[in-house]
mmCIF file of C-alpha atoms and ligand atoms in Angstrom:
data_model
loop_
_atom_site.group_PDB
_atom_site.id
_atom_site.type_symbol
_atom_site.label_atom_id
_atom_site.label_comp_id
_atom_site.label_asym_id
_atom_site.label_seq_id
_atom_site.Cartn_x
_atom_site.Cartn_y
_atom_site.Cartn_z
ATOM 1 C CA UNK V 936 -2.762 -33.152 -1.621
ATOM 2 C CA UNK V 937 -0.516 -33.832 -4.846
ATOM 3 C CA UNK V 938 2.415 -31.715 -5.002
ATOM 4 C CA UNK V 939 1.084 -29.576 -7.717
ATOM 5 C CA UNK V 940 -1.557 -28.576 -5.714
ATOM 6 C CA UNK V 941 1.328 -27.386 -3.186
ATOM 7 C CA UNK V 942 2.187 -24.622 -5.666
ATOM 8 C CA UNK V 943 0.969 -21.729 -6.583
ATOM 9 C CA UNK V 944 1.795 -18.192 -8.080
ATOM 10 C CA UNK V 945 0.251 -14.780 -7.653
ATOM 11 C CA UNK V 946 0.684 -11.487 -9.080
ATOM 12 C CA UNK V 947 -0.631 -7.823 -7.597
ATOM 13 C CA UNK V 948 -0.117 -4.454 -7.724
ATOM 14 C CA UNK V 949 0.706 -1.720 -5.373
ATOM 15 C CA UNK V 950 -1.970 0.823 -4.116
ATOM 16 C CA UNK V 951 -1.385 4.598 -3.341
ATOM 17 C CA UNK V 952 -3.944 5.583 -1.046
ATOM 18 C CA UNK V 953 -5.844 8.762 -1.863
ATOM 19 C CA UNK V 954 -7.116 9.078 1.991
ATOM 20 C CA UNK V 955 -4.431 7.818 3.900
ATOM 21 C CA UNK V 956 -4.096 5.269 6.890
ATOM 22 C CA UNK V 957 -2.064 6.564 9.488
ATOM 23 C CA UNK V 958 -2.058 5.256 12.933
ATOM 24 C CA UNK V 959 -3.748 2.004 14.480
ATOM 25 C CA UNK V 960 -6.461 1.427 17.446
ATOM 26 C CA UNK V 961 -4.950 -2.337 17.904
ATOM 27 C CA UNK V 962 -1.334 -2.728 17.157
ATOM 28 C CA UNK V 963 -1.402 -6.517 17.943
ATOM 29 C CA UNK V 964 -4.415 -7.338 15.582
ATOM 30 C CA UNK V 965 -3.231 -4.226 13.215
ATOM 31 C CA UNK V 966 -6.210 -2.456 12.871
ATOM 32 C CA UNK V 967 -6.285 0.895 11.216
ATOM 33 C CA UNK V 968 -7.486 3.763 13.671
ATOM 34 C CA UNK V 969 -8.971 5.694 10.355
ATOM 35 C CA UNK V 970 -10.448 4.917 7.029
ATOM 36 C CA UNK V 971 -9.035 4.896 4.172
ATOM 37 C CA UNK V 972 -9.200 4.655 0.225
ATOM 38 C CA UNK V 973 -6.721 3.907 -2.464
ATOM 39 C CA UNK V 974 -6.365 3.066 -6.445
ATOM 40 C CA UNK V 975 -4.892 0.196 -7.135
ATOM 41 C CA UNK V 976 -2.314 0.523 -10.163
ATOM 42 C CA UNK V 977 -1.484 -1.276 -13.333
ATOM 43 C CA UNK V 978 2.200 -0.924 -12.438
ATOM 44 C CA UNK V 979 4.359 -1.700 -9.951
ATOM 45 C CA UNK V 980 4.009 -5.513 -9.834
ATOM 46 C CA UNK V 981 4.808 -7.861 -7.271
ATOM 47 C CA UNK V 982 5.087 -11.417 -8.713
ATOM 48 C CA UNK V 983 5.240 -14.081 -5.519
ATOM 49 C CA UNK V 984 5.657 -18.334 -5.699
ATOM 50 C CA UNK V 985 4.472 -19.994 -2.920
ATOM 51 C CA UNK V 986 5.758 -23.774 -2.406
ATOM 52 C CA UNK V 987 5.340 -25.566 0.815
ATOM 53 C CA UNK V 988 7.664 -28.236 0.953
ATOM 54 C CA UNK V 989 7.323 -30.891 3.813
ATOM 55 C CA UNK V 990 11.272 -31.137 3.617
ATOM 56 C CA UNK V 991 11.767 -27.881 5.139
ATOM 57 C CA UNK V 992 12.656 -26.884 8.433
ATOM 58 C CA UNK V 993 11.734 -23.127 7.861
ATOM 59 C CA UNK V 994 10.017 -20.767 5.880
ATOM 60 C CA UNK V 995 12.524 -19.746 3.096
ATOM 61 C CA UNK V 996 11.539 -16.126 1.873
ATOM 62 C CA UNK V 997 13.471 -13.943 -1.011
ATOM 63 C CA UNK V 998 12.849 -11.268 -2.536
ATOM 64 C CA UNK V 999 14.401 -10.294 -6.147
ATOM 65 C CA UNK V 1000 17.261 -13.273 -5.221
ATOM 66 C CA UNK V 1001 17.809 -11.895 -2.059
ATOM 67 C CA UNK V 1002 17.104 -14.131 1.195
ATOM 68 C CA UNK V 1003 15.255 -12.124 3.626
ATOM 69 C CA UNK V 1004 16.085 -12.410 7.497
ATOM 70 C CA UNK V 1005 14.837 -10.879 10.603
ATOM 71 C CA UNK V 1006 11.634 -8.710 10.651
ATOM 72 C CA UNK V 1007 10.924 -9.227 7.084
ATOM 73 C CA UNK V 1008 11.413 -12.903 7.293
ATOM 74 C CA UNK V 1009 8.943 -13.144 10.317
ATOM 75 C CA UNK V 1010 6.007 -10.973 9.114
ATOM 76 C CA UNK V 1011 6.540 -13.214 5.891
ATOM 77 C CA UNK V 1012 6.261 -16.199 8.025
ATOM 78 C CA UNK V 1013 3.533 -14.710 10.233
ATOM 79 C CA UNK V 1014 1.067 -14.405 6.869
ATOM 80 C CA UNK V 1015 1.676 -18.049 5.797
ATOM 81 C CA UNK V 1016 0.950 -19.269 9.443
ATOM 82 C CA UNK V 1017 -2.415 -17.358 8.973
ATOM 83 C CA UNK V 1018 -2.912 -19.330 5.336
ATOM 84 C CA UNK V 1019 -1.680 -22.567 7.090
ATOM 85 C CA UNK V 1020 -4.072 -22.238 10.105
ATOM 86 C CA UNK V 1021 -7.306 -22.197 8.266
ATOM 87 C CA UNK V 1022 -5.528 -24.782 5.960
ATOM 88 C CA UNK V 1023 -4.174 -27.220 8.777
ATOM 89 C CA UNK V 1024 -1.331 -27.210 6.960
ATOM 90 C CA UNK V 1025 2.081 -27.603 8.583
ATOM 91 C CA UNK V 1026 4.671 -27.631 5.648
ATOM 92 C CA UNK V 1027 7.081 -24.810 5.663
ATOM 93 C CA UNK V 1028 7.095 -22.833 2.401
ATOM 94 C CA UNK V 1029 9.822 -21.937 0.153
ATOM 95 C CA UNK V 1030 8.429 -18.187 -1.268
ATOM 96 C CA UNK V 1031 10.347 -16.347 -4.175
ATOM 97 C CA UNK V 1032 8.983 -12.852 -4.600
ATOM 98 C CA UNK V 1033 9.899 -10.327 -7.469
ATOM 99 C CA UNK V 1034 9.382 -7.007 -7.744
ATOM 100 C CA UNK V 1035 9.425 -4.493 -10.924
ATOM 101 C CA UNK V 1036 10.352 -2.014 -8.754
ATOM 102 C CA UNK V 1037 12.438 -0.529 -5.878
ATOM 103 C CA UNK V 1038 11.467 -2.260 -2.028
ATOM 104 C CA UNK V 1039 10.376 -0.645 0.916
ATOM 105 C CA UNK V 1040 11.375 2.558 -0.797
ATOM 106 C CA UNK V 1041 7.900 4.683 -0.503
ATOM 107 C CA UNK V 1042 6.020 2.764 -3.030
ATOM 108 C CA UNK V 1043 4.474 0.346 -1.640
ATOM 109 C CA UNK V 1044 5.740 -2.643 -1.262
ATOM 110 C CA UNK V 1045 4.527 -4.146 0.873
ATOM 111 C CA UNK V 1046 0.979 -4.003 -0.306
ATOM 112 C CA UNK V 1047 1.934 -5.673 -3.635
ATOM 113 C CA UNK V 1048 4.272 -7.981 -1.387
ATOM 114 C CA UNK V 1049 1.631 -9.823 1.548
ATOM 115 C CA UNK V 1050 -1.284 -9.330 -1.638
ATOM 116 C CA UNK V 1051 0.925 -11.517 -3.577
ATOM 117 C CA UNK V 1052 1.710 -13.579 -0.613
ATOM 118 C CA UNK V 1053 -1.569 -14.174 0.835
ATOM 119 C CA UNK V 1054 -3.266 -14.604 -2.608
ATOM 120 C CA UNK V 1055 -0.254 -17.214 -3.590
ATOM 121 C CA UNK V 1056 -0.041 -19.056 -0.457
ATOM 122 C CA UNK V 1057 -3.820 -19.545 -0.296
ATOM 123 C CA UNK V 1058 -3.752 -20.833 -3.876
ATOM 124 C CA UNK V 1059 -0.899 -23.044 -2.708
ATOM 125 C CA UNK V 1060 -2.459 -24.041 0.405
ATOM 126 C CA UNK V 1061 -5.727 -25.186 -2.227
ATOM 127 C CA UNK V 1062 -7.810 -23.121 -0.516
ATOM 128 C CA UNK V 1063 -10.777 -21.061 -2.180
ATOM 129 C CA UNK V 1064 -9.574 -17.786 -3.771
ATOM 130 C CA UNK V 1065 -12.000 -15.434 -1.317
ATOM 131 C CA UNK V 1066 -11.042 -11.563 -1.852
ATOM 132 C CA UNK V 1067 -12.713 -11.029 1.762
ATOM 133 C CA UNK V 1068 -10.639 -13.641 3.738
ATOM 134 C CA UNK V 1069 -7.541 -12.946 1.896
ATOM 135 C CA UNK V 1070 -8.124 -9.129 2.687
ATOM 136 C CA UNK V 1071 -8.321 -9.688 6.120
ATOM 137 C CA UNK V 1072 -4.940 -11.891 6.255
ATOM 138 C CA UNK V 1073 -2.904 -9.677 4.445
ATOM 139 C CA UNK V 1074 -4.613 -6.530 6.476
ATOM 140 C CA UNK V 1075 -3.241 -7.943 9.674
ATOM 141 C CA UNK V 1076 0.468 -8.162 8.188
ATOM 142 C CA UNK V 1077 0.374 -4.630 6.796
ATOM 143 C CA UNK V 1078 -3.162 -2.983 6.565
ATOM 144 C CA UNK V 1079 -1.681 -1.286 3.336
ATOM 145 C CA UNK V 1080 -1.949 -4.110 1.476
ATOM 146 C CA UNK V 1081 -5.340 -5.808 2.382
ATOM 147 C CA UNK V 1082 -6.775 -2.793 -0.381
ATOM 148 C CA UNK V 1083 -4.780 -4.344 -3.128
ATOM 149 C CA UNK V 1084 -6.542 -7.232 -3.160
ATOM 150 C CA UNK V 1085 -9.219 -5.235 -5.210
ATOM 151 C CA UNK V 1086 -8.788 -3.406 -8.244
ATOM 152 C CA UNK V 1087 -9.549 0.238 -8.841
ATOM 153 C CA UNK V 1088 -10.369 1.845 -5.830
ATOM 154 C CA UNK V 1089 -10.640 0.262 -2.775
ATOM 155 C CA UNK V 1090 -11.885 1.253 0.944
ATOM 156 C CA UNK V 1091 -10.480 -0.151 4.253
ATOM 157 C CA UNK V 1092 -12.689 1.018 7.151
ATOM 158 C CA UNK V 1093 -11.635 2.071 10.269
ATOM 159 C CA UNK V 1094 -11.650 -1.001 12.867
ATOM 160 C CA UNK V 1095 -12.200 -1.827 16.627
ATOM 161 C CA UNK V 1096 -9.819 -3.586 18.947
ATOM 162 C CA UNK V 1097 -10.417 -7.178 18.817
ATOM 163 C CA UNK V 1098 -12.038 -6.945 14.586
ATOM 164 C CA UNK V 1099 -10.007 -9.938 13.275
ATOM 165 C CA UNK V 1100 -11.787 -10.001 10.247
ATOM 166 C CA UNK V 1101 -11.883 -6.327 9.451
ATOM 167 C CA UNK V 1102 -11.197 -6.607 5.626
ATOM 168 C CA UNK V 1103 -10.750 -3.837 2.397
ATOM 169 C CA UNK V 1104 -13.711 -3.418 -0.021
ATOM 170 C CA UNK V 1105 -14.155 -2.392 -3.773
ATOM 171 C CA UNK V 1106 -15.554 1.614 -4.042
ATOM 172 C CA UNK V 1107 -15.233 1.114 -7.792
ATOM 173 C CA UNK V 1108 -13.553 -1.082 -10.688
ATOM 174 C CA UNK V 1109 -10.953 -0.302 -12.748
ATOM 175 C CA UNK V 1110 -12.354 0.782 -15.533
ATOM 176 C CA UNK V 1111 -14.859 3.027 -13.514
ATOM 177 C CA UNK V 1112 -12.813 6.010 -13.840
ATOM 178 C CA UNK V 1113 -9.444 6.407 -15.983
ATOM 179 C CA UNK V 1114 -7.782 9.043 -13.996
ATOM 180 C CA UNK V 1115 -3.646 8.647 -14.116
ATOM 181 C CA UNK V 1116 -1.265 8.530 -11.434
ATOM 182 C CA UNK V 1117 2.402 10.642 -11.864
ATOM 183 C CA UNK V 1118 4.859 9.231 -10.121
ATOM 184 C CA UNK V 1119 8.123 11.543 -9.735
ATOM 185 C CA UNK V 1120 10.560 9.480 -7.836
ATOM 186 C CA UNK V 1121 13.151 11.844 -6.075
ATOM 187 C CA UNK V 1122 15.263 9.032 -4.512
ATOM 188 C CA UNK V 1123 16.812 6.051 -4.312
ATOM 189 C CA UNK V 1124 16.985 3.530 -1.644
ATOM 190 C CA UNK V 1125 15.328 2.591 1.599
ATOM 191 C CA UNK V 1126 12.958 4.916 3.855
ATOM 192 C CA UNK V 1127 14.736 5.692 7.120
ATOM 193 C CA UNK V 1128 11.221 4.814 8.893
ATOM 194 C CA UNK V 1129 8.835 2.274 8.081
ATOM 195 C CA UNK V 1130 5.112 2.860 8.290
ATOM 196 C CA UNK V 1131 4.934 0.750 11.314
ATOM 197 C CA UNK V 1132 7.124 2.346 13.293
ATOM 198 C CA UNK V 1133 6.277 5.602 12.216
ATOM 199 C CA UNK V 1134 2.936 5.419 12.462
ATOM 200 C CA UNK V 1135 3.258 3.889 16.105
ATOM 201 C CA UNK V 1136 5.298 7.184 16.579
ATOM 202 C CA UNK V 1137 3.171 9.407 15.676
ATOM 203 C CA UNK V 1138 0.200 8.220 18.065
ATOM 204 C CA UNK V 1139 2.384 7.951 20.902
ATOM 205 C CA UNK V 1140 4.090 11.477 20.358
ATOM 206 C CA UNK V 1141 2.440 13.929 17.868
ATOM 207 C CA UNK V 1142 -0.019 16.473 19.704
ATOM 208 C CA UNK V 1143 -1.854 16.750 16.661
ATOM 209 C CA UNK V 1144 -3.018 12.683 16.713
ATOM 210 C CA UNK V 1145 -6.159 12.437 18.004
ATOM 211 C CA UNK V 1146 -7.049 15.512 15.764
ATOM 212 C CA UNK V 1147 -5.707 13.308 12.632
ATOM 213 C CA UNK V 1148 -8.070 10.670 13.866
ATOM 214 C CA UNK V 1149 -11.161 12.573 14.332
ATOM 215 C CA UNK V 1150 -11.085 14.430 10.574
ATOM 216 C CA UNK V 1151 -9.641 11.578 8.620
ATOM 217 C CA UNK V 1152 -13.436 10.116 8.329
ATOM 218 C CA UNK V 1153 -14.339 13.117 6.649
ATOM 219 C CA UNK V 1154 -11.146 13.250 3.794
ATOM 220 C CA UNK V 1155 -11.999 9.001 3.017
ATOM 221 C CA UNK V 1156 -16.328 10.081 2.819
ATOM 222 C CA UNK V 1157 -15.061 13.045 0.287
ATOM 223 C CA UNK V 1158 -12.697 10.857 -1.838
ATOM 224 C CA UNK V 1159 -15.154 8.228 -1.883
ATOM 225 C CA UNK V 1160 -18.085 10.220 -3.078
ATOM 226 C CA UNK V 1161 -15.710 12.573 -5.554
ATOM 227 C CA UNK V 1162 -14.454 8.862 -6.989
ATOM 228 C CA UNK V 1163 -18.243 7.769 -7.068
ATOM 229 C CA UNK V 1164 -19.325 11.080 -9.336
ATOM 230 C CA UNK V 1165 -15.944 11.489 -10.944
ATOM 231 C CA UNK V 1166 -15.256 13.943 -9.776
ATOM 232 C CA UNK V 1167 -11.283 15.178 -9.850
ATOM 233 C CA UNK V 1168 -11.495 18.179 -7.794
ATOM 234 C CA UNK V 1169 -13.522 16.852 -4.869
ATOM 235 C CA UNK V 1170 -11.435 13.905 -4.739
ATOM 236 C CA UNK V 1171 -7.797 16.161 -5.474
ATOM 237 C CA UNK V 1172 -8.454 18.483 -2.809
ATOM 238 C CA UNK V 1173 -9.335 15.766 0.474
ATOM 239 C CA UNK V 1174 -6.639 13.832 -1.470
ATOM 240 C CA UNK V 1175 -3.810 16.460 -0.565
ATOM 241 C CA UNK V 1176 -5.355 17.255 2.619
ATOM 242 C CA UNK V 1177 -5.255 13.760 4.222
ATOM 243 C CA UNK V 1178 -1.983 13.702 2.723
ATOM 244 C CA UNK V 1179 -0.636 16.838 4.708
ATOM 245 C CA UNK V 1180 -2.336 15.912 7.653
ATOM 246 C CA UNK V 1181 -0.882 12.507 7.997
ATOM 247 C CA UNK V 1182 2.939 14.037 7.442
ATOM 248 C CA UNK V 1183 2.112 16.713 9.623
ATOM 249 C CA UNK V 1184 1.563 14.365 12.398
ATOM 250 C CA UNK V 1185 4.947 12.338 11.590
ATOM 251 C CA UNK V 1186 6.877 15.303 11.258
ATOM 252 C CA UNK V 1187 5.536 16.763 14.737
ATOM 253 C CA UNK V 1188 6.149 13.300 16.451
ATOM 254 C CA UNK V 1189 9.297 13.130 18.953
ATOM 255 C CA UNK V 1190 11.748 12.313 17.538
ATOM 256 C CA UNK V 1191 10.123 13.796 14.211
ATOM 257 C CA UNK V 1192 10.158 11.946 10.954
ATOM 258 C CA UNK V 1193 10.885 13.619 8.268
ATOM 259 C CA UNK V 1194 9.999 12.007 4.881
ATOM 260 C CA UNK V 1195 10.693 14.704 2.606
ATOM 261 C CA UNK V 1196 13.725 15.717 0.647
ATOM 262 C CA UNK V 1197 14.141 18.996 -0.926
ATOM 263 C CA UNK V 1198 12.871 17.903 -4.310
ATOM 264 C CA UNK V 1199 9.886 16.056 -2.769
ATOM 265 C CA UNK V 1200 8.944 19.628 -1.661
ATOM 266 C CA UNK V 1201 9.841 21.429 -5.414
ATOM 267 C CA UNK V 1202 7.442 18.581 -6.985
ATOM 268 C CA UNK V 1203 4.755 19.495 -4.682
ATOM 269 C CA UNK V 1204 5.355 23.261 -6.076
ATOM 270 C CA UNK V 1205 5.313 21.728 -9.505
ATOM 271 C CA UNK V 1206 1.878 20.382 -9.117
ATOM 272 C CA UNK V 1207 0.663 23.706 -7.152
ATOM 273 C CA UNK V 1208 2.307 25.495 -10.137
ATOM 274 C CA UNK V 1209 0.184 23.805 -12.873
ATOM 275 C CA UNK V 1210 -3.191 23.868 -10.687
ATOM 276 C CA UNK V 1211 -2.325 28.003 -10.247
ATOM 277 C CA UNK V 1212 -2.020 27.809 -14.358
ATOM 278 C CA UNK V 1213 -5.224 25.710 -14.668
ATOM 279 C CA UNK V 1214 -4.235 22.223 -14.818
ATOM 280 C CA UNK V 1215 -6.427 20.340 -12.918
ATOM 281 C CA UNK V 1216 -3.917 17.814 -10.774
ATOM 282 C CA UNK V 1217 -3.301 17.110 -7.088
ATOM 283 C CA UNK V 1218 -0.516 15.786 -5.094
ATOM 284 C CA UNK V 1219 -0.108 13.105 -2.502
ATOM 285 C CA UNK V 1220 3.073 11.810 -0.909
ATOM 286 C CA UNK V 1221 3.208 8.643 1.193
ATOM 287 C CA UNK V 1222 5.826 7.346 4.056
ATOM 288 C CA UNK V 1223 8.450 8.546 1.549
ATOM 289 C CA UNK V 1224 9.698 11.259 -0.568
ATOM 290 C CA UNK V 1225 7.970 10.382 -3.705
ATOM 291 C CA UNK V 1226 5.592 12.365 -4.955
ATOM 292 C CA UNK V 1227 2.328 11.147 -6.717
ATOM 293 C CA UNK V 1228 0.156 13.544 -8.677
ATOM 294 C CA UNK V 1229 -3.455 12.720 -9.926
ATOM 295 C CA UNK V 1230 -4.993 13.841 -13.136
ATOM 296 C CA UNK V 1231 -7.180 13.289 -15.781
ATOM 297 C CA UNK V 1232 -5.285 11.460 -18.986
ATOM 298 C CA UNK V 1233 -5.343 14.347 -21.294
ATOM 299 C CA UNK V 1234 -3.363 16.048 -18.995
ATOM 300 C CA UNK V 1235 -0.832 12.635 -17.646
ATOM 301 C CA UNK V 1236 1.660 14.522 -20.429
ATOM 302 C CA UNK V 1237 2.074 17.482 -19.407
ATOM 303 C CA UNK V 1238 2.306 16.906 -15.972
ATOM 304 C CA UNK V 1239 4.941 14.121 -16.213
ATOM 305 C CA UNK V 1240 7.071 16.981 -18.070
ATOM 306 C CA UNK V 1241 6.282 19.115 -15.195
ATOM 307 C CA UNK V 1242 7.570 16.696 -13.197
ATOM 308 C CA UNK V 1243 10.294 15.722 -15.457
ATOM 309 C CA UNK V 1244 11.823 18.780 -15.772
ATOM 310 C CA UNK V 1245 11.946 19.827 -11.395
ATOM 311 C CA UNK V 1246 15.432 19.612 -9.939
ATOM 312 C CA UNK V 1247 16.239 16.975 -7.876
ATOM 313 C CA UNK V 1248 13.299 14.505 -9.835
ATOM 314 C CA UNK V 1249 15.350 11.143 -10.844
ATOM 315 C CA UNK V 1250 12.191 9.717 -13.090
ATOM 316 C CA UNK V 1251 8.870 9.584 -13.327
ATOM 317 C CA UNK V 1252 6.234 6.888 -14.356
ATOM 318 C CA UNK V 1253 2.224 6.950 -15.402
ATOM 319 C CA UNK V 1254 0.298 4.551 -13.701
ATOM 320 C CA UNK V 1255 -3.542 3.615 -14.704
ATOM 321 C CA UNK V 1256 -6.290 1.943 -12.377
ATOM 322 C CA UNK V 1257 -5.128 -1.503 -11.936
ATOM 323 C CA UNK V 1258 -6.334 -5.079 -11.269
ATOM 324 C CA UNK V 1259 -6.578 -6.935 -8.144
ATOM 325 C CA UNK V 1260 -4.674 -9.500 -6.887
ATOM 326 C CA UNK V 1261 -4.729 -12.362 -9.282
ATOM 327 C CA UNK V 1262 -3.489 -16.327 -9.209
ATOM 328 C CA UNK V 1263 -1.392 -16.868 -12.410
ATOM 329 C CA UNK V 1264 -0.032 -19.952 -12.234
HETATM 330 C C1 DP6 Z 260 1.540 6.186 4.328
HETATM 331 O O1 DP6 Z 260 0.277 -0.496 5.503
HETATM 332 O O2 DP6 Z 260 2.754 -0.019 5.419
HETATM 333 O O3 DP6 Z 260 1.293 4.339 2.850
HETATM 334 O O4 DP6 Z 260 -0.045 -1.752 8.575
HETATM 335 O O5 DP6 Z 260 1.994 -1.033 9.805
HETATM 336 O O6 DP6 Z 260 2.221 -2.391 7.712
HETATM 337 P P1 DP6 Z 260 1.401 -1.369 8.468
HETATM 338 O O7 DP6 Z 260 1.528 -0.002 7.617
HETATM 339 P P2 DP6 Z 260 1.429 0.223 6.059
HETATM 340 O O8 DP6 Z 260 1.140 1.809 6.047
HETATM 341 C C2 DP6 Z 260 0.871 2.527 4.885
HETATM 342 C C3 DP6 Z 260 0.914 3.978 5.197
HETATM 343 C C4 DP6 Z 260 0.759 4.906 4.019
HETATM 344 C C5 DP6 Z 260 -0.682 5.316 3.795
HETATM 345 C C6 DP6 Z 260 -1.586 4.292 3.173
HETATM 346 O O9 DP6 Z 260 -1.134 3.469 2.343
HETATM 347 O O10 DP6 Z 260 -2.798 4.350 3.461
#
């Protein structure tokens, strides 16, 4: 292999999932206990450059100039050992990631992140660009992100213990259905609980978790067949109740976690506040305080000045269905 071909760079976009994954039936293997179904945006951009480098001793990861150590540095390392298996590649990879946007903040990160990674270090690696297998990777580092691999909106099934190869799949494309995202962002900085841990939490504490895993099938089969017939309400209203459902079982684990802040709570009253006053639009909130509210375009306007105008609401941004994870260079 020439050292071009040891090079590559990848770009993808964040998901927000419209059913939610919450809670895992193999930790080690990281396979989701429940379906879920996201839209893949056209913001929110992770941009990734994968090098390996037969100099190196170890993997060299940073992100927006900053080196990363620890945790983040070994699930990094952990999704390029995945690309370099299948490879039989040994070379140690310098990675520079970028992000348009805050990390590890509630708006996901690290979906963009390990679908830039995967996609970039298989590129890299010269391997075939295969949405399936790269799915699958980037599942097992954070299941999150194996859905932005696709564009538009995207299903990851529930899995078994043991499903290595449990992988996302396209519902629909893009340009399927032009519904807009609101973002109100209502802090800055890091979450106080990652997904991972919270999610682990949750299962081994919340009363409420095996009920969570026995209704979430039925919130993914309603968002998928409201995206399917376009339908806003269908989708809005299993949207916002797999999103209560899922914080309901974090904030009733021991010790609880809390993602909210007071304005995440006065945006949710913004969007019940223009749904009471006929504006069709729906909330959901992930492992963070932001708040994300779905409508049609004609009404991405108004809502944003909803949102806009609620104390305690720092800014707010309109996202579009997205592309998949893409090589670019
Ligand atoms: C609330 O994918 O970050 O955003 O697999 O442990 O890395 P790990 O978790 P992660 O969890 C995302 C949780 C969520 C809901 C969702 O995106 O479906």
């Amino acid at each position: 292999m020439n050292d071009a071909a040891r090079q590559a760079t990848a770009r993808a976009h964040a998901n927000i999932a419209l059913a939610k994954y919450w809670g895992k039936v193999d930790a080690r293997l990281n396979i989701p206990a429940v379906p879920s179904i996201s839209l893949t945006l056209d913001c929110l951009t992770t941009e990734t450059e994968v090098r390996f480098d037969p100099d190196l001793r170890q993997d060299q990861i940073w992100i927006d100039g900053k080196r990363l150590t620890d945790e983040d540095a070994t699930r990094a390392s952990a999704c390029l050992d995945l690309v370099r298996r299948t490879a039989r590649l040994k070379d140690r990879a310098r990675v520079r990631s970028h992000n348009d946007f805050p990390t590890a903040a509630g708006l996901a990160s690290s979906a963009s992140g390990f679908a830039a990674l995967v996609t970039a270090a298989a590129g890299a690696a010269d391997l075939p660009h295969k949405p399936k297998q790269l799915s699958a990777w980037a599942r097992r580092i954070s299941a999150s992100a194996a859905r932005s691999l696709y564009g538009g909106f995207a299903e990851l099934p529930a899995g078994e213990r043991g499903q290595a190869s449990l992988c996302a799949r396209s519902v629909a494309a893009a340009d399927h259905w032009p519904v807009r995202l609101v973002i109100a962002l209502t802090a800055e900085g890091r979450k106080t609980v990652g997904s991972t841990e919270g999610m682990e939490r949750s299962r081994k504490t919340s009363p409420f978790h095996a009920e969570w895993v026995a209704k979430a099938p039925k919130w993914a089969r309603e968002v998928k067949a409201g995206i399917k017939s376009r339908d806003l309400s269908k989708v809005g209203a299993a949207m916002e109740a797999s999103t209560l459902a899922f914080h309901s079982i974090a904030l009733t684990a021991n010790p609880p976690i809390v993602y909210w802040k007071p304005a995440t709570l006065a945006a949710l009253a913004t969007v019940h506040e223009l749904r009471a006053t006929g504006v069709p639009v729906w909330a959901t909130m992930d492992a963070g305080p932001h708040v994300k509210a779905l409508c049609e375009p004609s009404h991405a306007a108004r809502v944003q000045r909803a949102l806009d105008k609620t104390p305690g609401v720092l800014r707010t941004l309109v996202a579009k269905p997205g592309p998949g994870a893409e090589l670019i260079g």
